[in-house]
Amino acid sequence: MSRYHPILVTLHWLLAVLIIGGLFMGSNLLAQTPNSDPFKLIALKMHMSIGIVILVLMAIRLAVRLVTQRPAHADIGNNLINRAAIWGHWGFYAGVFAMCVSGLAIANIAGLPAIVFGGSGAPLPVNFDNIAPRAAHGIIAKVLILLVVGHVFAALYHQYIRKDRLFARMWFGNRNGGDDA
Ligand code: HEM
Ligand code: HEM
């Protein structure tokens, strides 16, 4: 098997855009907008909706990942780094789910579903600082950003320095050539 399943390929790139977008907008727009700003409600609506879409797509991706054939793990000749790559990939699933669960926890504790989607008209809390999962959400975001940066450098290293055509594995095409998993 030389490539990932096309559903995984599609979800990989779609989720990459959504997650990187969520990390960027979350840190630079959402967290910087005070809860007293009327725009905050729109920002929260977008952030929470996209977060839930990410949760659903990531769950589908995990299910498809578990039942489809995939390429053998890339081998760069260093056991430690090979293992780090495997853990890093699982770390993405854990990190993204943890982001979504902690986000949903903040939202529920702060009563956001009714305020943001239910149009209850109730004011937002002054801030989310006293809500414990808010701190977790912020810390996991930083870990996920580091994971994405490491992942991108690793992908570029494979593609341009090792020249092992790793990108082709995460793209569409004939899946039955090359090394078998
Ligand atoms: C938040 C964004 C991203 C996440 C969560 C993510 C997650 C993953 C995961 C979990 C895998 C392993 C395959 C699987 O189990 O499904 C993978 C593979 C891969 N990713 Fe990403 N990725 C992201 C962004 C990117 C970006 C921006 C690039 C390109 C620069 C990239 C390039 C690749 C490549 C080339 C593979 C194939 C690796 C292999 O064949 O072993 N990813 N990604
Ligand atoms: C993978 C999905 C998600 C990503 C990448 C993400 C990303 C972020 C980031 C980067 C921040 C700012 C953290 C900081 O700078 O300390 C943030 C804040 C927040 N997120 Fe998420 N988030 C996700 C899912 C969710 C979900 C599903 C919800 C709720 C349904 C949610 C609700 C919130 C709330 C309420 C805040 C606090 C905003 C503030 O302090 O003003 N997030 N998110």
Short mmCIF file of C-alpha atoms and ligand atoms in Angstrom, two decimals:
data_model
loop_
_atom_site.label_atom_id
_atom_site.label_comp_id
_atom_site.label_asym_id
_atom_site.label_seq_id
_atom_site.Cartn_x
_atom_site.Cartn_y
_atom_site.Cartn_z
CA MET A 1 0.00 0.00 0.00
CA SER A 2 1.67 3.22 -1.13
CA ARG A 3 -0.87 5.87 -0.17
CA TYR A 4 -3.41 6.67 2.52
CA HIS A 5 -7.09 6.08 1.71
CA PRO A 6 -8.57 9.00 -0.33
CA ILE A 7 -11.03 9.77 2.49
CA LEU A 8 -8.07 10.16 4.86
CA VAL A 9 -6.25 12.32 2.34
CA THR A 10 -9.28 14.59 1.90
CA LEU A 11 -9.85 14.82 5.66
CA HIS A 12 -6.14 15.38 6.36
CA TRP A 13 -5.95 18.51 4.21
CA LEU A 14 -9.40 19.82 5.13
CA LEU A 15 -8.68 19.35 8.84
CA ALA A 16 -5.21 20.89 8.46
CA VAL A 17 -6.85 24.10 7.17
CA LEU A 18 -9.58 24.08 9.83
CA ILE A 19 -7.26 23.28 12.76
CA ILE A 20 -4.49 25.71 11.78
CA GLY A 21 -7.22 28.33 11.17
CA GLY A 22 -8.77 27.56 14.58
CA LEU A 23 -5.41 27.85 16.33
CA PHE A 24 -4.57 31.10 14.58
CA MET A 25 -7.96 32.78 14.98
CA GLY A 26 -8.38 31.43 18.53
CA SER A 27 -5.06 32.92 19.72
CA ASN A 28 -5.07 36.13 17.69
CA LEU A 29 -8.71 37.12 17.46
CA LEU A 30 -10.95 35.30 19.92
CA ALA A 31 -8.74 35.40 23.01
CA GLN A 32 -7.82 39.06 22.29
CA THR A 33 -11.42 40.27 22.05
CA PRO A 34 -12.89 41.24 25.44
CA ASN A 35 -16.21 39.63 26.31
CA SER A 36 -17.75 43.13 26.51
CA ASP A 37 -17.15 43.67 22.75
CA PRO A 38 -20.35 42.94 20.74
CA PHE A 39 -18.19 41.20 18.09
CA LYS A 40 -17.24 38.54 20.65
CA LEU A 41 -20.57 36.75 20.18
CA ILE A 42 -19.95 36.35 16.43
CA ALA A 43 -16.34 35.28 17.02
CA LEU A 44 -17.49 32.68 19.56
CA LYS A 45 -20.25 31.45 17.23
CA MET A 46 -17.73 30.87 14.44
CA HIS A 47 -15.07 29.37 16.72
CA MET A 48 -17.46 26.99 18.46
CA SER A 49 -19.16 25.89 15.21
CA ILE A 50 -15.84 25.20 13.50
CA GLY A 51 -14.59 23.44 16.66
CA ILE A 52 -17.56 21.06 16.58
CA VAL A 53 -17.08 20.41 12.84
CA ILE A 54 -13.43 19.58 13.63
CA LEU A 55 -14.53 17.17 16.36
CA VAL A 56 -16.91 15.32 14.03
CA LEU A 57 -14.45 15.18 11.10
CA MET A 58 -11.59 14.06 13.37
CA ALA A 59 -13.76 11.23 14.76
CA ILE A 60 -14.61 10.13 11.19
CA ARG A 61 -10.94 10.35 10.29
CA LEU A 62 -9.91 8.19 13.25
CA ALA A 63 -12.54 5.57 12.36
CA VAL A 64 -11.42 5.48 8.71
CA ARG A 65 -7.77 5.38 9.80
CA LEU A 66 -8.43 2.31 11.97
CA VAL A 67 -10.19 0.29 9.26
CA THR A 68 -8.23 1.15 6.10
CA GLN A 69 -4.88 -0.11 4.84
CA ARG A 70 -2.11 2.47 4.93
CA PRO A 71 1.55 2.76 3.94
CA ALA A 72 4.21 1.30 6.25
CA HIS A 73 5.58 3.87 8.69
CA ALA A 74 8.32 5.99 7.15
CA ASP A 75 11.77 4.76 8.23
CA ILE A 76 14.56 7.31 8.50
CA GLY A 77 17.02 4.81 9.98
CA ASN A 78 16.78 6.11 13.55
CA ASN A 79 14.58 4.07 15.87
CA LEU A 80 13.99 6.95 18.29
CA ILE A 81 12.86 9.37 15.59
CA ASN A 82 10.73 6.71 13.89
CA ARG A 83 8.95 6.15 17.20
CA ALA A 84 8.59 9.87 17.83
CA ALA A 85 6.82 10.19 14.47
CA ILE A 86 4.33 7.45 15.38
CA TRP A 87 3.66 9.05 18.78
CA GLY A 88 3.42 12.46 17.16
CA HIS A 89 0.70 11.23 14.81
CA TRP A 90 -1.30 9.75 17.70
CA GLY A 91 -0.55 12.95 19.63
CA PHE A 92 -2.49 14.85 16.96
CA TYR A 93 -5.59 12.77 17.52
CA ALA A 94 -5.27 13.10 21.33
CA GLY A 95 -4.49 16.83 21.14
CA VAL A 96 -7.33 17.70 18.78
CA PHE A 97 -9.88 15.71 20.81
CA ALA A 98 -8.58 17.32 24.02
CA MET A 99 -8.97 20.77 22.42
CA CYS A 100 -12.58 20.03 21.49
CA VAL A 101 -13.50 18.46 24.84
CA SER A 102 -11.94 21.32 26.87
CA GLY A 103 -13.62 23.86 24.54
CA LEU A 104 -17.01 22.20 25.04
CA ALA A 105 -16.39 22.15 28.79
CA ILE A 106 -15.69 25.93 28.88
CA ALA A 107 -18.80 26.51 26.78
CA ASN A 108 -21.06 24.42 29.02
CA ILE A 109 -19.74 25.83 32.29
CA ALA A 110 -20.16 29.40 30.96
CA GLY A 111 -23.65 28.65 29.59
CA LEU A 112 -22.51 29.57 26.06
CA PRO A 113 -24.83 27.26 24.08
CA ALA A 114 -27.89 29.31 25.19
CA ILE A 115 -26.14 32.70 24.90
CA VAL A 116 -24.31 32.10 21.60
CA PHE A 117 -26.71 29.81 19.72
CA GLY A 118 -29.96 30.03 21.71
CA GLY A 119 -30.23 33.82 21.50
CA SER A 120 -31.05 33.99 25.22
CA GLY A 121 -29.85 37.60 25.29
CA ALA A 122 -28.03 36.95 28.58
CA PRO A 123 -24.65 38.70 28.83
CA LEU A 124 -21.39 36.79 28.48
CA PRO A 125 -19.42 36.32 31.71
CA VAL A 126 -16.85 39.12 32.25
CA ASN A 127 -14.17 36.65 31.04
CA PHE A 128 -13.51 32.90 31.09
CA ASP A 129 -10.50 33.11 33.43
CA ASN A 130 -12.08 31.36 36.41
CA ILE A 131 -13.24 28.40 34.34
CA ALA A 132 -10.66 25.63 34.84
CA PRO A 133 -10.86 24.04 31.34
CA ARG A 134 -10.05 27.50 29.87
CA ALA A 135 -6.46 27.14 31.12
CA ALA A 136 -6.24 23.60 29.71
CA HIS A 137 -7.63 24.81 26.34
CA GLY A 138 -4.90 27.47 26.15
CA ILE A 139 -2.08 25.08 27.13
CA ILE A 140 -3.18 22.31 24.75
CA ALA A 141 -3.36 24.92 21.97
CA LYS A 142 0.34 25.73 22.52
CA VAL A 143 1.27 22.03 22.49
CA LEU A 144 -0.72 21.52 19.29
CA ILE A 145 1.02 24.50 17.64
CA LEU A 146 4.42 22.93 18.48
CA LEU A 147 3.22 19.60 17.09
CA VAL A 148 2.08 21.24 13.83
CA VAL A 149 5.40 23.09 13.44
CA GLY A 150 7.37 19.86 14.06
CA HIS A 151 5.10 17.96 11.67
CA VAL A 152 5.53 20.50 8.86
CA PHE A 153 9.33 20.53 9.27
CA ALA A 154 9.36 16.71 9.28
CA ALA A 155 7.23 16.61 6.10
CA LEU A 156 9.53 19.13 4.37
CA TYR A 157 12.62 17.23 5.53
CA HIS A 158 11.25 14.03 4.00
CA GLN A 159 10.19 15.69 0.78
CA TYR A 160 13.18 17.90 0.06
CA ILE A 161 16.15 16.48 1.98
CA ARG A 162 15.50 12.73 2.05
CA LYS A 163 13.55 13.03 -1.22
CA ASP A 164 11.41 10.01 -0.34
CA ARG A 165 8.23 11.47 -1.89
CA LEU A 166 6.35 11.43 1.43
CA PHE A 167 3.77 13.96 0.20
CA ALA A 168 2.58 11.48 -2.43
CA ARG A 169 1.48 9.19 0.41
CA MET A 170 -0.89 11.88 1.63
CA TRP A 171 -2.26 12.60 -1.86
CA PHE A 172 -4.63 10.95 -4.35
CA GLY A 173 -3.60 8.31 -6.89
CA ASN A 174 -2.97 4.62 -7.38
CA ARG A 175 -2.62 3.03 -3.94
CA ASN A 176 -1.26 -0.34 -4.99
CA GLY A 177 2.32 0.50 -5.96
CA GLY A 178 5.47 0.62 -3.82
CA ASP A 179 6.10 -0.74 -0.35
CA ASP A 180 3.38 -2.85 1.21
CA ALA A 181 2.17 -2.10 4.75
C1 HEM B 1 -3.19 20.72 12.16
C2 HEM B 1 -2.75 20.25 11.05
C3 HEM B 1 -2.36 18.81 10.79
C4 HEM B 1 -2.72 17.66 11.44
C5 HEM B 1 -3.63 17.51 12.67
C6 HEM B 1 -2.03 16.55 10.77
C7 HEM B 1 -2.11 15.22 11.15
C8 HEM B 1 -1.49 14.18 10.52
C9 HEM B 1 -1.52 12.79 10.94
C10 HEM B 1 -2.26 12.29 12.19
C11 HEM B 1 -0.83 12.07 10.02
C12 HEM B 1 -0.60 10.55 10.03
C13 HEM B 1 -1.64 9.88 9.19
C14 HEM B 1 -2.88 9.56 9.96
O1 HEM B 1 -2.79 8.87 10.97
O2 HEM B 1 -3.96 10.03 9.58
C15 HEM B 1 -0.32 12.99 9.04
C16 HEM B 1 0.44 12.65 7.94
C17 HEM B 1 1.01 13.55 7.07
N1 HEM B 1 0.93 14.94 7.12
FE1 HEM B 1 -0.18 15.99 8.42
N2 HEM B 1 -1.30 17.06 9.72
C18 HEM B 1 -1.47 18.44 9.71
C19 HEM B 1 -0.91 19.35 8.84
C20 HEM B 1 -0.02 19.02 7.84
C21 HEM B 1 0.66 19.99 6.98
C22 HEM B 1 0.46 21.52 7.05
C23 HEM B 1 1.45 19.27 6.13
C24 HEM B 1 2.37 19.76 5.04
C25 HEM B 1 3.32 20.61 5.19
C26 HEM B 1 1.27 17.85 6.46
C27 HEM B 1 1.88 16.79 5.80
C28 HEM B 1 1.68 15.46 6.08
C29 HEM B 1 2.26 14.37 5.31
C30 HEM B 1 3.15 14.52 4.08
C31 HEM B 1 1.83 13.16 5.91
C32 HEM B 1 2.17 11.73 5.49
C33 HEM B 1 3.13 11.13 6.47
C34 HEM B 1 3.36 9.67 6.19
O3 HEM B 1 3.14 9.22 5.07
O4 HEM B 1 3.80 8.97 7.11
N3 HEM B 1 0.38 17.75 7.50
N4 HEM B 1 -0.72 14.28 9.37
C1 HEM B 2 -9.58 21.71 17.50
C2 HEM B 2 -10.51 22.58 17.85
C3 HEM B 2 -10.19 23.89 18.53
C4 HEM B 2 -9.07 24.70 18.42
C5 HEM B 2 -7.84 24.48 17.54
C6 HEM B 2 -9.26 25.82 19.32
C7 HEM B 2 -8.35 26.84 19.52
C8 HEM B 2 -8.46 27.83 20.48
C9 HEM B 2 -7.42 28.78 20.82
C10 HEM B 2 -6.03 28.83 20.18
C11 HEM B 2 -7.92 29.60 21.80
C12 HEM B 2 -7.16 30.75 22.51
C13 HEM B 2 -6.31 30.12 23.57
C14 HEM B 2 -5.37 31.09 24.24
O1 HEM B 2 -4.80 31.96 23.58
O2 HEM B 2 -5.19 30.96 25.49
C15 HEM B 2 -9.29 29.19 22.08
C16 HEM B 2 -10.15 29.78 23.01
C17 HEM B 2 -11.45 29.36 23.24
N1 HEM B 2 -12.10 28.30 22.62
FE1 HEM B 2 -11.29 27.00 21.30
N2 HEM B 2 -10.50 25.69 19.95
C18 HEM B 2 -11.09 24.53 19.49
C19 HEM B 2 -12.33 24.03 19.83
C20 HEM B 2 -13.23 24.68 20.63
C21 HEM B 2 -14.59 24.23 20.89
C22 HEM B 2 -15.21 22.95 20.33
C23 HEM B 2 -15.17 25.18 21.71
C24 HEM B 2 -16.54 25.23 22.27
C25 HEM B 2 -17.60 24.61 21.79
C26 HEM B 2 -14.17 26.19 21.98
C27 HEM B 2 -14.36 27.30 22.78
C28 HEM B 2 -13.40 28.23 23.12
C29 HEM B 2 -13.59 29.30 24.10
C30 HEM B 2 -14.89 29.59 24.87
C31 HEM B 2 -12.36 29.99 24.18
C32 HEM B 2 -12.06 31.17 25.13
C33 HEM B 2 -12.04 32.47 24.44
C34 HEM B 2 -11.62 33.57 25.41
O3 HEM B 2 -10.90 33.33 26.38
O4 HEM B 2 -12.05 34.69 25.18
N3 HEM B 2 -13.00 25.87 21.30
N4 HEM B 2 -9.58 28.10 21.27
#
